[in-house]
Amino acid sequence: MISYQTSKEIEKAIAFLVHVINTSGNNPKPVILHSILVGLSLAKLDYPVHIIQAGFLHDTIEDSSTSIESVKEQFGGKVATIVAGCTYDRSIQNKAEQYKDAMQRATEAGKETLIVMAADLIQNEPYYNQGDFTQYPWDKIIYFIGLAESYLKDEPIWKNLELIKQKIYEADQKSKI
């Protein structure tokens, strides 16, 4: 059960997310729903409130005009550090290099950032089989799992990553038939 105080902190993050995406969002995908699912998945796994808040806010920098300083002012340094670590550098043009850079920075930022990035990848999984996607998202997850396994294998979120890893393996086996 989520405590009253934690509920208030979660609601604050959701309100901030909705405000910044509605006023300056620039992603045609359902960012608000996706971000809420990321945050709720972390809450369901009983992560601390700052990790849950970062889950709700993980896309706010790259998908709105808000700044990391604004996140820090509203939610503190821990949340801002995690959000910054999950933010892709749009100045990197190559998508593979972009995700590798973000994942390397997430690793340097620490386990909490990797937890949020894992939740993000897990919640994006339903989109990976859409017609406009290529092998890229699967490569991204495999790269992340290889990078993060030693940090996350004892975390509650690891089980969910293992399920996606199994789906990728099964799809790969089918493609070889």
PDB file of C-alpha atoms in Angstrom:
ATOM      1  CA  MET A   1       0.000   0.000   0.000  1.00  0.00           C
ATOM      2  CA  ILE A   2       1.333   3.430  -0.900  1.00  0.00           C
ATOM      3  CA  SER A   3       1.443   5.845   2.015  1.00  0.00           C
ATOM      4  CA  TYR A   4      -0.386   9.161   1.962  1.00  0.00           C
ATOM      5  CA  GLN A   5       2.888  11.118   1.785  1.00  0.00           C
ATOM      6  CA  THR A   6       4.193   8.972  -1.061  1.00  0.00           C
ATOM      7  CA  SER A   7       0.875   9.442  -2.872  1.00  0.00           C
ATOM      8  CA  LYS A   8       1.263  13.219  -2.576  1.00  0.00           C
ATOM      9  CA  GLU A   9       4.828  13.043  -3.946  1.00  0.00           C
ATOM     10  CA  ILE A  10       3.671  10.854  -6.838  1.00  0.00           C
ATOM     11  CA  GLU A  11       0.799  13.210  -7.608  1.00  0.00           C
ATOM     12  CA  LYS A  12       3.212  16.158  -7.643  1.00  0.00           C
ATOM     13  CA  ALA A  13       5.353  14.378 -10.247  1.00  0.00           C
ATOM     14  CA  ILE A  14       2.322  13.484 -12.382  1.00  0.00           C
ATOM     15  CA  ALA A  15       1.025  17.074 -12.267  1.00  0.00           C
ATOM     16  CA  PHE A  16       4.453  18.387 -13.311  1.00  0.00           C
ATOM     17  CA  LEU A  17       4.670  15.816 -16.128  1.00  0.00           C
ATOM     18  CA  VAL A  18       1.229  16.661 -17.499  1.00  0.00           C
ATOM     19  CA  HIS A  19       1.890  20.397 -17.287  1.00  0.00           C
ATOM     20  CA  VAL A  20       5.243  20.374 -19.113  1.00  0.00           C
ATOM     21  CA  ILE A  21       4.109  17.930 -21.801  1.00  0.00           C
ATOM     22  CA  ASN A  22       0.823  19.779 -22.415  1.00  0.00           C
ATOM     23  CA  THR A  23       2.496  23.182 -22.609  1.00  0.00           C
ATOM     24  CA  SER A  24       5.559  22.297 -24.644  1.00  0.00           C
ATOM     25  CA  GLY A  25       5.574  18.605 -25.467  1.00  0.00           C
ATOM     26  CA  ASN A  26       7.065  17.663 -28.817  1.00  0.00           C
ATOM     27  CA  ASN A  27       6.605  13.903 -29.094  1.00  0.00           C
ATOM     28  CA  PRO A  28       3.631  12.484 -31.032  1.00  0.00           C
ATOM     29  CA  LYS A  29       3.695   9.271 -28.981  1.00  0.00           C
ATOM     30  CA  PRO A  30       1.567   8.913 -25.817  1.00  0.00           C
ATOM     31  CA  VAL A  31       4.280  10.326 -23.522  1.00  0.00           C
ATOM     32  CA  ILE A  32       2.001  11.059 -20.565  1.00  0.00           C
ATOM     33  CA  LEU A  33       0.531   7.558 -20.437  1.00  0.00           C
ATOM     34  CA  HIS A  34       3.935   5.963 -21.010  1.00  0.00           C
ATOM     35  CA  SER A  35       5.538   8.027 -18.245  1.00  0.00           C
ATOM     36  CA  ILE A  36       2.704   7.229 -15.836  1.00  0.00           C
ATOM     37  CA  LEU A  37       3.108   3.522 -16.574  1.00  0.00           C
ATOM     38  CA  VAL A  38       6.859   3.760 -15.921  1.00  0.00           C
ATOM     39  CA  GLY A  39       6.309   5.487 -12.574  1.00  0.00           C
ATOM     40  CA  LEU A  40       3.537   3.119 -11.516  1.00  0.00           C
ATOM     41  CA  SER A  41       5.608   0.070 -12.421  1.00  0.00           C
ATOM     42  CA  LEU A  42       8.325   1.342 -10.083  1.00  0.00           C
ATOM     43  CA  ALA A  43       5.769   2.004  -7.338  1.00  0.00           C
ATOM     44  CA  LYS A  44       4.401  -1.518  -7.747  1.00  0.00           C
ATOM     45  CA  LEU A  45       7.920  -2.864  -7.177  1.00  0.00           C
ATOM     46  CA  ASP A  46       8.191  -0.775  -3.970  1.00  0.00           C
ATOM     47  CA  TYR A  47      11.052   1.446  -5.056  1.00  0.00           C
ATOM     48  CA  PRO A  48      11.699   4.621  -3.017  1.00  0.00           C
ATOM     49  CA  VAL A  49       9.636   7.691  -3.872  1.00  0.00           C
ATOM     50  CA  HIS A  50      12.512   9.572  -5.566  1.00  0.00           C
ATOM     51  CA  ILE A  51      12.952   6.668  -8.015  1.00  0.00           C
ATOM     52  CA  ILE A  52       9.196   6.557  -8.627  1.00  0.00           C
ATOM     53  CA  GLN A  53       9.122  10.318  -9.261  1.00  0.00           C
ATOM     54  CA  ALA A  54      12.056  10.012 -11.653  1.00  0.00           C
ATOM     55  CA  GLY A  55      10.107   7.302 -13.475  1.00  0.00           C
ATOM     56  CA  PHE A  56       7.224   9.697 -14.042  1.00  0.00           C
ATOM     57  CA  LEU A  57       9.619  12.441 -15.143  1.00  0.00           C
ATOM     58  CA  HIS A  58      12.208  10.477 -17.124  1.00  0.00           C
ATOM     59  CA  ASP A  59      11.117  11.846 -20.543  1.00  0.00           C
ATOM     60  CA  THR A  60      10.364  15.434 -19.533  1.00  0.00           C
ATOM     61  CA  ILE A  61      13.717  16.885 -20.639  1.00  0.00           C
ATOM     62  CA  GLU A  62      13.794  15.319 -24.094  1.00  0.00           C
ATOM     63  CA  ASP A  63      10.043  15.647 -24.753  1.00  0.00           C
ATOM     64  CA  SER A  64       9.352  19.171 -23.503  1.00  0.00           C
ATOM     65  CA  SER A  65      11.057  22.513 -23.082  1.00  0.00           C
ATOM     66  CA  THR A  66      11.548  22.053 -19.341  1.00  0.00           C
ATOM     67  CA  SER A  67      15.071  21.986 -17.938  1.00  0.00           C
ATOM     68  CA  ILE A  68      16.928  19.723 -15.573  1.00  0.00           C
ATOM     69  CA  GLU A  69      17.247  22.750 -13.281  1.00  0.00           C
ATOM     70  CA  SER A  70      13.460  22.974 -13.110  1.00  0.00           C
ATOM     71  CA  VAL A  71      13.244  19.281 -12.210  1.00  0.00           C
ATOM     72  CA  LYS A  72      15.900  19.818  -9.538  1.00  0.00           C
ATOM     73  CA  GLU A  73      14.058  22.829  -8.075  1.00  0.00           C
ATOM     74  CA  GLN A  74      10.771  20.917  -7.903  1.00  0.00           C
ATOM     75  CA  PHE A  75      11.984  17.450  -6.898  1.00  0.00           C
ATOM     76  CA  GLY A  76      15.547  17.691  -5.622  1.00  0.00           C
ATOM     77  CA  GLY A  77      18.959  16.561  -6.722  1.00  0.00           C
ATOM     78  CA  LYS A  78      18.388  12.794  -6.572  1.00  0.00           C
ATOM     79  CA  VAL A  79      15.436  12.939  -8.959  1.00  0.00           C
ATOM     80  CA  ALA A  80      17.206  15.412 -11.261  1.00  0.00           C
ATOM     81  CA  THR A  81      20.311  13.212 -11.436  1.00  0.00           C
ATOM     82  CA  ILE A  82      18.233  10.185 -12.424  1.00  0.00           C
ATOM     83  CA  VAL A  83      16.233  12.147 -15.022  1.00  0.00           C
ATOM     84  CA  ALA A  84      19.428  13.631 -16.491  1.00  0.00           C
ATOM     85  CA  GLY A  85      20.932  10.153 -16.699  1.00  0.00           C
ATOM     86  CA  CYS A  86      17.887   8.867 -18.608  1.00  0.00           C
ATOM     87  CA  THR A  87      17.821  11.766 -21.079  1.00  0.00           C
ATOM     88  CA  TYR A  88      19.065  11.095 -24.597  1.00  0.00           C
ATOM     89  CA  ASP A  89      21.485  13.590 -26.128  1.00  0.00           C
ATOM     90  CA  ARG A  90      19.628  14.751 -29.250  1.00  0.00           C
ATOM     91  CA  SER A  91      22.804  16.340 -30.630  1.00  0.00           C
ATOM     92  CA  ILE A  92      24.012  12.803 -31.386  1.00  0.00           C
ATOM     93  CA  GLN A  93      22.492  12.064 -34.784  1.00  0.00           C
ATOM     94  CA  ASN A  94      23.053   8.306 -34.945  1.00  0.00           C
ATOM     95  CA  LYS A  95      20.286   6.544 -32.971  1.00  0.00           C
ATOM     96  CA  ALA A  96      22.491   3.630 -31.900  1.00  0.00           C
ATOM     97  CA  GLU A  97      25.200   5.988 -30.670  1.00  0.00           C
ATOM     98  CA  GLN A  98      22.522   8.058 -28.938  1.00  0.00           C
ATOM     99  CA  TYR A  99      21.176   5.158 -26.872  1.00  0.00           C
ATOM    100  CA  LYS A 100      24.676   3.826 -26.149  1.00  0.00           C
ATOM    101  CA  ASP A 101      25.682   7.255 -24.847  1.00  0.00           C
ATOM    102  CA  ALA A 102      22.570   7.519 -22.659  1.00  0.00           C
ATOM    103  CA  MET A 103      23.004   4.022 -21.285  1.00  0.00           C
ATOM    104  CA  GLN A 104      26.668   4.624 -20.537  1.00  0.00           C
ATOM    105  CA  ARG A 105      25.773   7.844 -18.699  1.00  0.00           C
ATOM    106  CA  ALA A 106      23.028   5.970 -16.823  1.00  0.00           C
ATOM    107  CA  THR A 107      25.594   3.397 -15.732  1.00  0.00           C
ATOM    108  CA  GLU A 108      27.886   6.180 -14.517  1.00  0.00           C
ATOM    109  CA  ALA A 109      24.982   7.850 -12.683  1.00  0.00           C
ATOM    110  CA  GLY A 110      24.325   4.622 -10.787  1.00  0.00           C
ATOM    111  CA  LYS A 111      21.900   1.820 -10.097  1.00  0.00           C
ATOM    112  CA  GLU A 112      18.894   4.089  -9.473  1.00  0.00           C
ATOM    113  CA  THR A 113      19.196   5.590 -12.943  1.00  0.00           C
ATOM    114  CA  LEU A 114      19.520   2.129 -14.480  1.00  0.00           C
ATOM    115  CA  ILE A 115      16.367   1.045 -12.628  1.00  0.00           C
ATOM    116  CA  VAL A 116      14.376   3.893 -14.188  1.00  0.00           C
ATOM    117  CA  MET A 117      15.882   3.263 -17.616  1.00  0.00           C
ATOM    118  CA  ALA A 118      14.951  -0.415 -17.288  1.00  0.00           C
ATOM    119  CA  ALA A 119      11.357   0.502 -16.415  1.00  0.00           C
ATOM    120  CA  ASP A 120      11.275   2.799 -19.455  1.00  0.00           C
ATOM    121  CA  LEU A 121      12.498   0.067 -21.802  1.00  0.00           C
ATOM    122  CA  ILE A 122      10.040  -2.430 -20.332  1.00  0.00           C
ATOM    123  CA  GLN A 123       7.092  -0.059 -20.781  1.00  0.00           C
ATOM    124  CA  ASN A 124       8.144   0.636 -24.381  1.00  0.00           C
ATOM    125  CA  GLU A 125       8.150  -3.077 -25.238  1.00  0.00           C
ATOM    126  CA  PRO A 126       4.619  -3.127 -26.749  1.00  0.00           C
ATOM    127  CA  TYR A 127       5.793  -0.592 -29.361  1.00  0.00           C
ATOM    128  CA  TYR A 128       8.756  -2.694 -30.475  1.00  0.00           C
ATOM    129  CA  ASN A 129       6.682  -4.828 -32.823  1.00  0.00           C
ATOM    130  CA  GLN A 130       4.925  -1.925 -34.524  1.00  0.00           C
ATOM    131  CA  GLY A 131       5.289  -1.686 -38.279  1.00  0.00           C
ATOM    132  CA  ASP A 132       7.417   1.451 -38.205  1.00  0.00           C
ATOM    133  CA  PHE A 133      10.041  -0.109 -35.939  1.00  0.00           C
ATOM    134  CA  THR A 134      13.078  -2.037 -37.090  1.00  0.00           C
ATOM    135  CA  GLN A 135      15.635  -4.207 -35.320  1.00  0.00           C
ATOM    136  CA  TYR A 136      16.815  -1.041 -33.529  1.00  0.00           C
ATOM    137  CA  PRO A 137      14.668  -1.302 -30.348  1.00  0.00           C
ATOM    138  CA  TRP A 138      15.607  -4.936 -29.830  1.00  0.00           C
ATOM    139  CA  ASP A 139      19.288  -4.107 -30.258  1.00  0.00           C
ATOM    140  CA  LYS A 140      18.817  -1.315 -27.736  1.00  0.00           C
ATOM    141  CA  ILE A 141      17.350  -3.665 -25.120  1.00  0.00           C
ATOM    142  CA  ILE A 142      20.017  -6.326 -25.665  1.00  0.00           C
ATOM    143  CA  TYR A 143      22.719  -3.663 -25.283  1.00  0.00           C
ATOM    144  CA  PHE A 144      21.089  -2.368 -22.096  1.00  0.00           C
ATOM    145  CA  ILE A 145      20.699  -5.830 -20.569  1.00  0.00           C
ATOM    146  CA  GLY A 146      24.371  -6.570 -21.212  1.00  0.00           C
ATOM    147  CA  LEU A 147      25.401  -3.274 -19.672  1.00  0.00           C
ATOM    148  CA  ALA A 148      23.050  -3.357 -16.689  1.00  0.00           C
ATOM    149  CA  GLU A 149      22.906  -7.008 -15.669  1.00  0.00           C
ATOM    150  CA  SER A 150      25.672  -6.837 -13.058  1.00  0.00           C
ATOM    151  CA  TYR A 151      23.971  -3.811 -11.460  1.00  0.00           C
ATOM    152  CA  LEU A 152      20.354  -4.962 -11.624  1.00  0.00           C
ATOM    153  CA  LYS A 153      20.317  -8.768 -11.449  1.00  0.00           C
ATOM    154  CA  ASP A 154      19.323  -8.659  -7.759  1.00  0.00           C
ATOM    155  CA  GLU A 155      16.710  -5.926  -8.245  1.00  0.00           C
ATOM    156  CA  PRO A 156      12.961  -6.593  -8.461  1.00  0.00           C
ATOM    157  CA  ILE A 157      12.857  -5.050 -11.945  1.00  0.00           C
ATOM    158  CA  TRP A 158      15.312  -7.608 -13.332  1.00  0.00           C
ATOM    159  CA  LYS A 159      12.615 -10.293 -13.625  1.00  0.00           C
ATOM    160  CA  ASN A 160      10.702  -8.070 -16.074  1.00  0.00           C
ATOM    161  CA  LEU A 161      13.836  -7.487 -18.153  1.00  0.00           C
ATOM    162  CA  GLU A 162      14.429 -11.234 -18.225  1.00  0.00           C
ATOM    163  CA  LEU A 163      10.942 -11.725 -19.710  1.00  0.00           C
ATOM    164  CA  ILE A 164      11.736  -9.308 -22.533  1.00  0.00           C
ATOM    165  CA  LYS A 165      15.120 -10.950 -23.051  1.00  0.00           C
ATOM    166  CA  GLN A 166      13.290 -14.286 -23.441  1.00  0.00           C
ATOM    167  CA  LYS A 167      10.886 -12.775 -26.005  1.00  0.00           C
ATOM    168  CA  ILE A 168      13.841 -11.481 -28.011  1.00  0.00           C
ATOM    169  CA  TYR A 169      15.521 -14.885 -27.888  1.00  0.00           C
ATOM    170  CA  GLU A 170      12.326 -16.653 -29.014  1.00  0.00           C
ATOM    171  CA  ALA A 171      11.774 -14.177 -31.861  1.00  0.00           C
ATOM    172  CA  ASP A 172      15.381 -14.635 -32.948  1.00  0.00           C
ATOM    173  CA  GLN A 173      14.991 -18.425 -32.930  1.00  0.00           C
ATOM    174  CA  LYS A 174      11.809 -18.188 -35.043  1.00  0.00           C
ATOM    175  CA  SER A 175      13.563 -15.975 -37.586  1.00  0.00           C
ATOM    176  CA  LYS A 176      16.230 -18.658 -38.068  1.00  0.00           C
ATOM    177  CA  ILE A 177      13.693 -21.354 -38.968  1.00  0.00           C
TER     178      ILE A 177
END
